[in-house]
Amino acid sequence: MQITYNNEKSIFKIDTENSSYIMMIRRNGYLQHLYYGAYVSDFDLEYLITDMVNESFSPWAPSAGVKYFALDIQPQEYSCNGTGDYRVSAFSVETSKGNSSTSLKYLSHEIFDGKKGLKGLPSTYVNDKTEAKTLEISMKDEVSGALVILSYSVISGFDAIMRSVRVKNNSDTPFFIEKVYSTCVDFNDKDYDLIHLYGTWAAERSIERKPLIKGIQEIASKRGSSSHNHNPFIALVSHDTTEDFGSAYGFALCYSGNFSAKVEVDTFDQTRVIMGINPEDFKWKLFPGEEFTAPEAIMVYSGTGIGGMSRQMHKIIRKHICRGKYKNIRRPILINNWEATYFNFDTEKLLKIAKAAVPLGIEMLVMDDGWFGVRNDESASIGDWVVNEKKLPGGLSALTKELNKLGMKFGLWFEPEIVSFNSDLYRAHPDWCLHVDGYDRSVGRETAVLDFTRKEVVDHVFNMVSNVLRSADISYVKWDFNRNLTEVGSDALPSDQQKEVFHRYVLGVYDLAERLTSTFPDILFEGCSGGGGRFDCGMFYYFPQIWTSDDTDAFERCKIQYGTSIAYPASVMSAHVSASPNHQTGRSMPFKTRGNVATSGSFGYELDLSIISDEEKEMVKYQVNRYKELYNTIVCGDNYRIIDPFTNNRWCAWEYVSEDKSQAVLTYVVTKSNIKGRYLLKLKGLLPDAVYREKESGRTYRGDTLMNAGLNLGKDFQDGDSEILVFDKI
Ligand code: GLA
């Protein structure tokens, strides 16, 4: 890793292990992008630019000091709006005079060891200055007085560049930031496929791969959260890139609110990618002397296919985004009562489940929705975080004392950002939810969204939640968020700042998450938003795991977890064994397979363990022990996707290899056995010369044999058959 600046040619070069990123100050201060891709030794790639085109429909910039310097056809490092570049732009301010023409010119730069945090926002971090290098380039818009600081960091050992942008108002009048994307990359070709992860509630992160078309393609959310629908991650891969070969660029935004990722192929066959806060419904009034920080974008380059890109992302998230006590230690295996009881539970029922769970090796009981206020169904009480002693006599302390006697930890569910219309909180403070006077307050699961732009609202929630967390021995919190934002207005802001509400809301969420996680450092926080509706790098900074999906059907989970793995590691994916037939799909599935699929995540159970058969109890014991044994390989190892459930209608398979390559864990699931075919596959990521023993059969193979000749898994399968095979290096 290194960052250099060549004074003579005014060229910046950022090198990671296997990639290079080059830009240049040209023509009176225009910062122009020269290259991003596989490592190159030379820094002077100015020759790639085609400078002059006498084209009257691309007007040129006279201040460049040379005729026909048209921004519209030039690669830009951070494109601006309204001054000659007609492609999608990364930055625009509206001045006090009401104009939106913006032009940034180079001012100065600084290269230093380490990496700064982002004020009020999640971001990648390093523990030691020597682990990272940062380049900050200051750019100035002469008319508005905007000072824009472009930040680029690299972390040793990674092919990743972390980018963020700060905007300062150095003038003496306020201006409005209309858009401030976090990254902008110009490629001088167009031969890419766009990969993105789309979905809906209970079917998150399906993989879509399509060749770029000429024009603008956008992946975005306007829902106030990163959303089930489109994830804040995209990849550009060459047309011939496969899982294991070829170049792949991943772009992930550390942000949990409205985002936009735009890709434009222009008429000159150049491609521009921008990613950041969605400028729709956004406008930020920046007062003199103030600074605005845009979220961090992570850019990953892989020359070893989509798999290589994913593994880079996984490692960055595990090592440089996730924090806290549970970053590196195994998380407790839990039993969650939601699908076992829904709202219909009391202390007795919970203890019955806990008593059944303890001898099976399960370590924590999680009490889900319904323990507070008068909440017996969806219609009431969110916001009233006071224990319902009718269900739980003696409160949480009585319950946790009993659980502690059993040797069990305890966790519980909250929905901090939400208020039920039928709640004491809403009756006391009807103005504390987001709303716009004159319009209906849209209803989502009988609730509204609290106005987290207001400090007193966040303070109130912090105090209520903290009181509960202090009242008993609590080891875990599931932080849910079950609706999207509507009527996004706040009573606390003037009319010309209403378009700040979406972003201020997210800042309020991060503020609460930071305060709660730092006040209760021993508690494991799990994120959730109707399953995986807010599953992004921003959330992982506070919550090292997130409930991947409300769909717990093992076949559906094969797809959801496989799609999720394109960007995110197993360590952040909560996965539970639930009842059969499955409550979401009605599909029946062997207990073994439900366990096998859930093992590729942060593992737990979500069914009534007090009523399962003795045979199933034995299976739970086995699965729990195996998970403990395989934890390091699955949760801290490298993921290799082998058979894709989106394109193969018979079966799917994936593998984890420990960092030192001494163990591989292969999982396969047969989804449709009556479609004829053979069940052969090749492992990946092993040491070719090492000998591996397959645990169950005791048979030994060389690594190169497993990777090149592969395995024959047999033939007489039924729908839903599955296996986890463990290969230990001997
Ligand atoms: C959401 C979550 C579920 C459960 C319910 C409770 O849907 O995703 O796991 O917690 O809320 O209401």
XYZ file of C-alpha atoms and ligand atoms in Angstrom:
742
model
C 0.000 0.000 0.000
C 1.272 3.431 -0.826
C 0.140 6.862 -1.896
C 2.511 9.052 -3.874
C 2.411 12.445 -5.490
C 4.626 13.335 -8.412
C 5.291 17.032 -8.126
C 6.614 17.537 -11.588
C 3.620 16.006 -13.350
C 1.064 16.714 -10.568
C -0.031 13.089 -10.510
C -1.406 11.177 -7.531
C -0.990 7.403 -7.453
C -2.701 5.187 -4.921
C -1.492 1.599 -4.844
C -3.084 -1.253 -2.955
C -1.700 -4.802 -3.021
C -2.985 -5.504 -6.529
C -4.625 -2.341 -7.785
C -3.723 1.202 -8.785
C -5.731 4.396 -8.820
C -4.293 7.412 -10.604
C -5.405 11.019 -10.995
C -3.838 14.255 -12.126
C -4.165 17.984 -11.644
C -4.401 19.440 -15.138
C -5.176 22.639 -16.996
C -5.295 25.244 -14.222
C -6.572 23.022 -11.453
C -8.984 20.508 -12.985
C -8.544 17.221 -11.153
C -8.803 14.460 -13.721
C -9.050 10.744 -13.323
C -6.508 8.689 -15.239
C -6.913 5.082 -14.180
C -8.447 2.564 -11.783
C -7.809 -1.165 -12.081
C -5.179 -3.889 -11.796
C -1.786 -2.692 -10.542
C 0.324 -0.733 -13.036
C 3.940 0.285 -12.434
C 3.929 3.575 -14.326
C 2.306 6.624 -12.842
C 2.167 8.865 -15.874
C -0.953 7.726 -17.663
C -1.870 11.162 -18.982
C -1.502 9.777 -22.485
C -4.830 8.002 -22.005
C -6.657 11.327 -22.175
C -7.917 12.545 -25.501
C -7.829 16.242 -24.903
C -9.183 18.360 -27.700
C -12.310 17.702 -29.616
C -13.694 20.666 -31.494
C -17.317 19.875 -30.815
C -19.681 22.781 -30.323
C -22.205 20.622 -28.516
C -19.652 20.016 -25.758
C -18.739 23.579 -24.810
C -15.231 23.988 -23.455
C -13.775 25.646 -20.385
C -11.725 28.761 -21.192
C -10.071 28.770 -17.761
C -8.301 25.533 -18.728
C -6.030 27.778 -20.757
C -6.302 25.755 -23.901
C -8.918 25.663 -26.616
C -11.572 22.914 -26.813
C -10.999 21.525 -23.324
C -14.520 20.170 -22.942
C -15.344 18.721 -19.515
C -18.092 16.681 -21.118
C -15.637 14.340 -22.815
C -12.873 14.452 -20.232
C -12.517 12.029 -17.362
C -13.186 13.869 -14.104
C -12.170 12.907 -10.612
C -15.201 14.449 -8.924
C -17.670 15.728 -11.452
C -19.590 18.965 -10.968
C -22.932 20.117 -12.217
C -23.734 22.806 -14.725
C -20.348 23.893 -16.076
C -19.955 21.790 -19.179
C -20.016 18.157 -18.044
C -23.483 16.884 -18.953
C -23.063 13.416 -17.469
C -24.332 12.468 -14.033
C -22.527 14.699 -11.595
C -21.257 14.070 -8.091
C -21.453 17.558 -6.666
C -23.635 20.608 -6.874
C -24.323 23.606 -4.675
C -26.983 26.243 -4.954
C -25.501 29.616 -4.098
C -27.287 32.421 -2.279
C -28.082 33.779 -5.741
C -29.998 30.592 -6.582
C -27.648 29.181 -9.215
C -26.536 25.562 -9.352
C -23.461 25.831 -11.547
C -20.494 24.407 -9.698
C -16.858 24.008 -10.588
C -14.145 22.617 -8.353
C -10.477 23.370 -8.803
C -7.498 21.896 -6.964
C -6.270 23.885 -3.973
C -3.906 21.697 -1.935
C -3.381 18.191 -0.681
C -1.996 16.196 2.203
C -0.825 12.602 2.540
C -0.631 11.118 6.026
C -0.473 7.837 7.934
C -3.667 6.422 9.404
C -7.289 7.142 8.667
C -9.703 9.649 10.181
C -13.166 8.752 11.453
C -16.204 10.466 9.939
C -18.092 12.803 12.252
C -21.395 11.222 13.284
C -21.128 8.534 10.632
C -19.959 4.932 10.512
C -16.818 4.156 8.544
C -13.924 1.754 8.245
C -11.301 2.187 10.940
C -7.796 1.040 11.800
C -6.381 0.507 15.268
C -2.889 1.609 14.422
C -1.768 4.504 12.226
C 0.717 2.313 10.391
C -2.128 0.173 9.031
C -3.448 2.867 6.693
C -2.535 5.820 4.528
C -4.772 8.703 3.578
C -4.739 11.316 0.864
C -6.882 14.409 1.254
C -7.283 16.737 -1.704
C -8.854 20.132 -1.120
C -10.854 21.587 -3.991
C -12.521 24.954 -4.180
C -15.567 26.393 -5.884
C -14.718 30.075 -6.327
C -18.280 31.347 -6.629
C -20.016 29.655 -3.706
C -16.942 29.490 -1.490
C -17.408 25.746 -1.040
C -14.257 23.961 0.023
C -14.500 20.277 -0.833
C -12.124 17.774 0.715
C -11.847 14.507 -1.167
C -10.496 11.776 1.057
C -8.919 8.482 -0.070
C -7.650 5.854 2.367
C -6.017 2.507 1.843
C -5.568 -0.176 4.462
C -2.592 -2.483 4.392
C -3.373 -5.922 2.941
C -6.537 -4.866 1.087
C -7.353 -4.023 -2.507
C -9.749 -1.377 -1.336
C -9.965 2.392 -1.401
C -12.179 4.130 1.110
C -13.535 7.436 -0.108
C -15.447 10.193 1.578
C -16.102 13.872 1.026
C -16.349 16.856 3.342
C -17.784 20.208 2.327
C -16.956 23.398 4.207
C -18.621 26.734 3.762
C -15.748 29.196 3.631
C -17.912 32.103 2.520
C -19.916 34.513 4.621
C -23.323 33.472 3.296
C -25.131 30.135 3.589
C -25.419 27.934 0.519
C -27.278 24.718 -0.166
C -25.596 21.445 -1.010
C -27.827 19.900 -3.655
C -25.829 16.740 -4.067
C -22.638 15.399 -2.632
C -21.872 11.883 -3.793
C -19.202 9.975 -1.881
C -17.417 8.547 -4.864
C -17.097 9.141 -8.579
C -15.036 6.988 -10.933
C -14.648 7.466 -14.672
C -13.688 4.423 -16.713
C -12.575 4.996 -20.273
C -14.474 1.982 -21.614
C -17.959 0.598 -21.340
C -17.570 -3.176 -21.462
C -19.013 -4.061 -18.096
C -21.901 -5.877 -16.539
C -23.651 -4.276 -13.602
C -24.357 -6.546 -10.640
C -26.780 -5.468 -7.979
C -28.722 -7.034 -5.124
C -32.476 -6.495 -5.272
C -35.405 -7.971 -3.406
C -38.359 -7.413 -1.188
C -39.474 -8.307 2.321
C -38.664 -11.983 2.955
C -36.697 -12.261 -0.296
C -33.747 -9.952 0.093
C -30.627 -9.634 -2.061
C -31.282 -11.645 -5.196
C -28.474 -11.254 -7.697
C -29.032 -9.371 -10.931
C -26.312 -9.131 -13.580
C -26.918 -7.178 -16.782
C -24.626 -5.593 -19.381
C -24.468 -1.799 -19.145
C -26.569 0.051 -21.633
C -25.825 3.464 -23.050
C -27.471 6.008 -20.819
C -28.022 6.169 -17.085
C -28.814 3.239 -14.818
C -29.631 3.867 -11.182
C -29.850 1.608 -8.148
C -31.341 3.585 -5.298
C -33.531 3.876 -2.244
C -35.868 6.723 -1.284
C -37.465 4.795 1.577
C -35.461 6.397 4.387
C -33.517 3.194 4.875
C -31.160 1.279 2.649
C -34.113 -1.088 2.028
C -35.064 -4.662 1.205
C -35.568 -3.536 -2.373
C -32.124 -2.434 -3.521
C -28.970 -2.847 -1.492
C -26.315 -0.088 -1.333
C -23.805 -2.264 -3.114
C -23.070 -2.553 -6.823
C -20.343 -4.205 -8.845
C -19.017 -3.534 -12.316
C -17.463 -6.629 -13.833
C -16.042 -7.299 -17.272
C -18.380 -9.224 -19.571
C -16.166 -12.304 -19.295
C -15.681 -12.135 -15.529
C -16.816 -15.255 -13.702
C -16.959 -16.242 -10.075
C -13.232 -17.091 -10.164
C -11.652 -15.159 -13.045
C -11.593 -11.650 -14.394
C -11.842 -8.151 -13.031
C -14.555 -6.971 -10.697
C -15.063 -3.605 -9.022
C -17.265 -3.511 -5.932
C -18.790 -0.294 -4.570
C -20.425 -0.307 -1.148
C -21.806 2.637 0.748
C -21.465 2.837 4.548
C -24.877 4.376 4.875
C -28.294 3.193 6.022
C -30.615 5.782 4.470
C -31.549 7.008 1.002
C -28.750 6.178 -1.392
C -28.123 6.366 -5.087
C -25.648 4.507 -7.273
C -25.676 5.747 -10.848
C -23.795 4.333 -13.780
C -23.721 6.290 -17.003
C -22.309 5.124 -20.305
C -21.869 8.193 -22.460
C -21.867 8.560 -26.208
C -18.085 8.286 -26.275
C -18.240 4.824 -24.664
C -16.948 6.005 -21.325
C -18.493 4.861 -18.049
C -19.015 6.922 -14.935
C -19.996 5.458 -11.552
C -21.206 7.656 -8.717
C -22.474 6.502 -5.336
C -23.657 8.413 -2.297
C -26.623 9.960 -0.527
C -29.606 10.075 -2.870
C -29.943 13.724 -3.941
C -33.667 13.316 -4.452
C -35.393 14.776 -1.363
C -32.032 16.086 -0.177
C -30.803 19.624 0.151
C -28.541 20.759 2.962
C -28.195 24.340 4.122
C -24.568 24.894 5.032
C -23.978 27.950 7.159
C -20.695 29.900 7.045
C -17.959 28.040 8.886
C -19.908 24.756 8.973
C -18.839 21.448 7.528
C -20.913 18.638 6.015
C -19.579 15.082 5.886
C -20.798 12.651 3.241
C -20.740 8.930 4.096
C -17.884 6.639 3.197
C -17.866 4.575 0.016
C -15.725 1.455 -0.142
C -14.301 0.558 -3.543
C -12.826 -2.884 -3.989
C -10.900 -4.160 -6.982
C -10.497 -7.856 -7.720
C -8.593 -9.504 -10.536
C -9.788 -12.890 -9.322
C -13.424 -12.691 -10.254
C -16.552 -11.923 -8.295
C -15.454 -14.345 -5.576
C -12.252 -12.385 -4.988
C -14.239 -9.164 -4.762
C -16.618 -10.693 -2.205
C -13.811 -12.031 -0.054
C -12.208 -8.566 0.062
C -15.517 -7.024 1.101
C -16.073 -9.716 3.733
C -12.692 -9.152 5.327
C -13.004 -5.380 5.400
C -16.388 -5.655 7.071
C -15.220 -8.222 9.625
C -11.939 -6.534 10.470
C -12.417 -2.838 9.802
C -16.129 -2.064 10.168
C -17.526 -4.381 12.852
C -16.533 -3.344 16.338
C -17.041 -4.286 19.937
C -16.728 -7.247 22.216
C -18.259 -9.680 19.756
C -16.097 -8.684 16.819
C -13.676 -11.523 17.441
C -15.325 -13.862 19.890
C -17.959 -16.465 19.156
C -21.435 -15.136 19.681
C -23.871 -17.061 21.870
C -26.094 -19.615 20.139
C -29.593 -18.410 20.802
C -33.206 -19.482 20.839
C -35.617 -16.725 19.775
C -39.280 -17.137 20.738
C -40.810 -15.200 17.812
C -41.824 -18.050 15.528
C -42.403 -20.278 18.589
C -45.003 -18.100 20.295
C -45.443 -14.816 18.413
C -47.169 -12.434 20.873
C -48.655 -15.225 22.915
C -46.138 -15.855 25.688
C -45.493 -15.412 29.378
C -42.677 -16.220 31.796
C -43.834 -19.803 32.128
C -43.799 -20.445 28.382
C -40.424 -18.811 27.941
C -38.909 -20.813 30.761
C -40.322 -24.003 29.289
C -38.524 -23.249 26.027
C -35.364 -22.254 27.893
C -35.388 -25.453 29.951
C -35.682 -27.493 26.786
C -32.859 -25.486 25.173
C -30.232 -25.666 27.912
C -29.447 -29.405 27.726
C -29.080 -29.029 23.965
C -26.202 -26.577 24.365
C -28.125 -23.393 23.515
C -26.717 -20.427 25.381
C -29.188 -17.551 25.232
C -32.935 -16.951 25.215
C -34.142 -13.995 23.167
C -37.556 -12.604 23.999
C -38.914 -11.028 20.846
C -41.741 -8.546 20.273
C -44.587 -8.321 22.789
C -42.980 -7.976 26.247
C -43.862 -4.309 26.850
C -46.868 -2.010 27.266
C -50.088 -3.794 26.338
C -48.774 -5.365 23.186
C -50.637 -8.556 22.399
C -50.730 -8.004 18.652
C -49.367 -5.492 16.163
C -51.777 -2.750 17.111
C -50.221 -1.096 20.164
C -47.492 0.017 22.530
C -44.308 0.458 20.514
C -42.531 3.319 22.244
C -43.814 2.321 25.684
C -40.727 0.431 26.776
C -42.098 -0.714 30.105
C -42.366 -4.412 30.950
C -45.824 -5.958 30.809
C -45.914 -7.573 34.232
C -49.076 -9.459 33.373
C -47.005 -11.553 30.998
C -43.786 -11.281 32.969
C -44.561 -11.048 36.711
C -41.640 -9.571 38.612
C -40.375 -7.994 35.405
C -37.206 -8.771 33.554
C -35.127 -9.296 36.664
C -37.379 -12.169 37.820
C -37.126 -13.786 34.388
C -33.387 -13.310 34.039
C -32.764 -14.691 37.539
C -34.508 -17.887 36.520
C -32.570 -17.998 33.270
C -29.296 -17.406 35.059
C -30.087 -20.350 37.330
C -30.327 -22.412 34.166
C -27.006 -20.968 33.007
C -28.649 -19.048 30.174
C -28.011 -15.561 28.897
C -30.933 -13.317 28.000
C -31.691 -10.891 25.202
C -34.687 -8.891 24.072
C -36.305 -7.057 21.186
C -36.756 -3.295 20.735
C -37.955 -1.070 17.941
C -36.400 2.213 19.095
C -37.234 4.393 16.083
C -40.922 3.552 15.973
C -44.066 4.641 17.808
C -47.464 2.923 17.740
C -50.349 5.297 17.109
C -51.958 3.466 20.002
C -49.313 4.170 22.629
C -48.787 6.413 25.623
C -45.805 7.952 23.865
C -47.832 8.981 20.816
C -50.681 10.287 22.966
C -48.219 12.397 24.969
C -46.190 13.628 21.974
C -48.136 13.440 18.701
C -45.595 15.833 17.164
C -42.673 13.516 17.871
C -43.182 11.486 14.727
C -42.212 12.520 11.217
C -45.199 14.241 9.639
C -46.245 16.960 7.244
C -49.207 19.032 8.326
C -52.228 18.664 6.093
C -51.366 15.156 4.930
C -52.428 11.821 6.380
C -49.869 10.163 8.579
C -49.307 6.995 6.574
C -49.686 3.818 8.579
C -47.095 1.029 8.508
C -47.791 -1.903 10.820
C -50.020 0.464 12.865
C -47.069 2.743 13.566
C -45.323 5.993 12.682
C -41.609 6.767 12.596
C -40.180 8.913 15.384
C -38.563 12.202 14.446
C -34.952 11.278 15.119
C -33.778 14.652 13.812
C -34.809 15.956 17.263
C -32.318 15.452 20.037
C -35.007 15.381 22.742
C -36.691 12.461 20.955
C -33.448 10.484 20.670
C -32.630 11.338 24.302
C -36.027 10.087 25.431
C -35.606 6.774 23.589
C -32.050 6.428 24.896
C -33.266 6.882 28.459
C -36.172 4.462 28.142
C -34.108 1.751 26.472
C -31.214 2.285 28.904
C -33.543 1.939 31.887
C -34.672 -1.433 30.604
C -31.126 -2.548 29.846
C -30.026 -1.572 33.358
C -32.950 -3.320 35.013
C -31.693 -6.868 34.508
C -28.841 -9.012 33.299
C -29.193 -8.472 29.541
C -26.649 -9.777 27.041
C -28.274 -9.055 23.698
C -30.595 -6.613 21.958
C -32.420 -7.103 18.662
C -32.939 -3.604 17.223
C -35.800 -3.816 14.752
C -37.206 -1.251 12.326
C -40.410 -2.379 10.683
C -41.492 0.364 8.347
C -40.181 2.893 5.865
C -40.423 6.653 6.157
C -43.308 8.739 4.829
C -44.342 12.391 5.211
C -40.745 13.181 5.965
C -41.090 16.496 7.725
C -40.008 17.719 11.132
C -41.566 20.360 13.365
C -38.094 21.207 14.597
C -36.658 22.559 11.346
C -37.448 25.688 9.290
C -38.954 25.353 5.842
C -35.656 25.738 3.973
C -34.181 22.833 5.939
C -36.976 20.282 5.561
C -35.007 18.463 2.891
C -32.373 17.709 5.509
C -34.774 15.487 7.416
C -34.006 12.204 5.635
C -30.288 12.530 6.338
C -30.678 14.026 9.811
C -32.923 11.066 10.635
C -30.104 8.636 9.770
C -27.666 10.718 11.844
C -30.112 10.437 14.754
C -30.208 6.661 14.349
C -26.404 6.495 14.321
C -26.259 8.761 17.356
C -28.581 6.488 19.337
C -26.770 3.367 18.148
C -23.408 4.848 19.152
C -24.686 5.918 22.565
C -26.331 2.606 23.348
C -23.499 0.405 22.082
C -20.871 2.429 23.927
C -22.905 2.665 27.144
C -23.526 -1.092 27.090
C -20.335 -2.498 25.575
C -21.009 -6.023 26.820
C -24.336 -6.292 25.037
C -24.423 -7.890 21.601
C -26.627 -5.738 19.349
C -28.281 -7.388 16.378
C -29.837 -5.235 13.682
C -33.103 -6.045 11.958
C -35.575 -4.310 9.694
C -38.354 -6.756 8.951
C -35.425 -9.126 8.391
C -32.774 -7.655 6.110
C -34.342 -4.318 5.171
C -31.390 -2.316 6.474
C -28.488 -4.603 5.770
C -25.560 -2.338 4.954
C -22.014 -1.391 5.930
C -23.326 1.526 7.985
C -25.285 -0.743 10.293
C -22.443 -3.239 10.733
C -20.422 -0.521 12.487
C -22.874 -0.732 15.388
C -24.392 -4.190 14.950
C -21.953 -6.999 14.091
C -24.879 -9.123 12.928
C -28.254 -8.487 11.318
C -31.314 -10.722 10.969
C -30.816 -11.657 7.328
C -34.453 -12.189 6.409
C -37.844 -12.914 7.916
C -37.959 -15.853 5.528
C -36.510 -18.807 7.442
C -37.379 -21.458 4.820
C -34.105 -23.310 4.113
C -34.518 -23.249 0.282
C -35.283 -19.541 0.300
C -32.419 -18.945 2.710
C -30.021 -20.697 0.310
C -30.783 -17.952 -2.188
C -30.927 -15.114 0.319
C -27.644 -16.049 1.995
C -25.941 -16.778 -1.333
C -27.019 -13.414 -2.763
C -26.071 -11.635 0.458
C -22.606 -13.207 0.306
C -21.829 -11.251 -2.870
C -21.028 -8.350 -0.565
C -21.395 -9.435 3.040
C -19.752 -12.118 5.218
C -21.367 -14.993 7.136
C -20.445 -13.260 10.409
C -23.082 -10.552 9.827
C -25.869 -12.884 8.658
C -28.099 -14.145 11.459
C -29.590 -17.493 10.512
C -32.009 -19.595 12.564
C -33.512 -23.063 12.373
C -37.292 -22.685 12.356
C -40.300 -25.025 12.308
C -41.446 -27.245 9.459
C -43.713 -26.650 7.573
C -42.141 -23.238 7.361
C -44.311 -20.333 8.538
C -43.488 -18.114 5.557
C -43.669 -20.594 2.694
C -45.543 -23.611 4.080
C -42.742 -25.811 2.748
C -41.624 -28.889 4.695
C -37.929 -29.446 5.081
C -35.790 -31.994 6.946
C -34.493 -30.761 10.311
C -31.003 -31.595 9.181
C -31.179 -29.287 6.185
C -32.682 -26.440 8.181
C -29.672 -26.785 10.494
C -27.162 -27.121 7.674
C -28.307 -23.917 5.986
C -28.472 -21.900 9.227
C -24.937 -23.027 10.103
C -23.569 -20.606 7.467
C -24.301 -17.576 9.603
C -24.681 -16.336 13.147
C -26.517 -19.416 14.338
C -29.641 -19.926 16.409
C -33.112 -21.462 16.671
C -36.533 -19.941 16.271
C -39.090 -22.641 17.143
C -40.636 -24.225 20.222
C -37.884 -26.552 21.399
C -40.134 -27.895 24.145
C -42.311 -29.721 21.609
C -39.776 -31.174 19.178
C -39.102 -34.938 19.104
C -36.242 -36.620 20.937
C -34.619 -37.388 17.612
C -34.741 -33.699 16.696
C -33.307 -32.800 20.095
C -30.340 -35.035 19.344
C -29.958 -33.201 16.034
C -29.971 -29.851 17.814
C -27.198 -31.068 20.112
C -25.199 -32.208 17.130
C -25.759 -28.975 15.185
C -24.866 -26.795 18.166
C -21.615 -28.655 18.831
C -20.691 -28.690 15.189
C -21.328 -24.956 14.913
C -19.020 -24.316 17.850
C -16.357 -26.478 16.205
C -16.659 -24.940 12.741
C -17.190 -21.354 13.908
C -13.738 -20.083 13.051
C -13.778 -21.457 9.537
C -17.293 -20.309 8.671
C -17.443 -16.990 10.436
C -13.813 -15.924 10.109
C -12.833 -17.846 6.960
C -12.930 -17.199 3.232
C -16.158 -17.815 1.377
C -16.221 -19.576 -2.001
C -19.481 -19.836 -3.901
C -19.676 -23.052 -5.894
C -23.169 -23.755 -7.265
C -25.494 -20.813 -7.649
C -29.134 -21.374 -6.599
C -30.248 -18.517 -8.861
C -29.031 -20.230 -12.008
C -29.084 -23.908 -11.025
C -32.544 -25.358 -10.474
C -31.329 -28.670 -8.991
C -28.973 -27.823 -6.153
C -26.602 -25.299 -4.668
C -23.295 -25.362 -2.822
C -20.882 -23.073 -1.049
C -17.686 -23.449 0.926
C -15.691 -21.760 3.678
C -11.936 -22.145 4.009
C -10.103 -21.170 7.197
C -7.595 -18.338 6.811
C -4.658 -20.728 7.176
C -6.332 -23.151 4.724
C -6.195 -25.991 7.222
C -9.942 -26.624 7.092
C -12.661 -26.395 4.464
C -16.385 -26.646 5.139
C -18.560 -27.509 2.165
C -22.357 -27.269 2.259
C -24.654 -28.522 -0.491
C -28.422 -28.581 -0.674
C -30.516 -30.495 -3.236
C -33.459 -28.346 -4.218
C -35.052 -30.484 -6.953
C -33.983 -34.102 -7.085
C -36.332 -35.220 -9.873
C -34.397 -33.184 -12.411
C -31.785 -35.660 -13.588
C -28.138 -34.852 -13.415
C -24.967 -35.684 -11.581
C -23.784 -34.258 -8.308
C -20.146 -33.499 -8.940
C -18.391 -30.391 -7.734
C -14.944 -28.917 -7.360
C -13.717 -27.331 -4.165
C -11.869 -24.030 -4.162
C -9.259 -22.150 -2.194
C -7.297 -25.149 -0.827
C -3.551 -25.704 -0.653
C -2.867 -27.785 -3.770
C -0.109 -29.859 -2.196
C -1.734 -30.470 1.148
C -3.625 -33.631 2.044
C -7.140 -33.163 3.387
C -9.201 -35.772 5.208
C -12.971 -35.696 4.808
C -14.230 -36.101 8.346
C -17.257 -38.338 7.828
C -15.767 -40.923 5.468
C -12.172 -40.587 6.612
C -11.108 -40.528 2.984
C -8.087 -38.430 2.095
C -7.528 -36.285 -0.997
C -4.846 -33.912 -2.165
C -5.949 -30.290 -2.366
C -5.285 -30.213 -6.117
C -7.448 -33.308 -6.592
C -10.365 -31.719 -4.733
C -9.993 -28.509 -6.722
C -9.324 -29.947 -10.178
C -10.985 -33.374 -10.291
C -13.539 -32.599 -7.599
C -15.905 -34.745 -5.583
C -18.636 -37.154 -6.596
C -21.366 -36.657 -4.021
C -23.612 -39.538 -5.050
C -26.933 -39.727 -6.833
C -29.932 -40.924 -4.851
C -31.029 -37.616 -3.447
C -34.446 -36.358 -2.365
C -35.590 -32.751 -2.474
C -34.180 -31.064 0.618
C -31.286 -33.448 1.141
C -28.149 -31.674 2.208
C -24.795 -32.263 3.778
C -22.007 -30.345 5.439
C -18.659 -31.959 4.632
C -15.584 -30.989 6.612
C -12.083 -31.347 5.172
C -9.187 -31.149 7.606
C -5.605 -30.763 6.483
C -3.482 -33.562 7.887
C -39.922 -8.181 12.400
C -38.710 -9.069 12.593
C -39.132 -10.400 13.160
C -39.846 -10.190 14.463
C -41.021 -9.253 14.264
C -41.651 -8.890 15.587
O -40.712 -8.631 11.381
O -38.017 -9.215 11.404
O -38.020 -11.233 13.344
O -38.947 -9.646 15.392
O -40.639 -8.054 13.626
O -42.703 -8.022 15.435
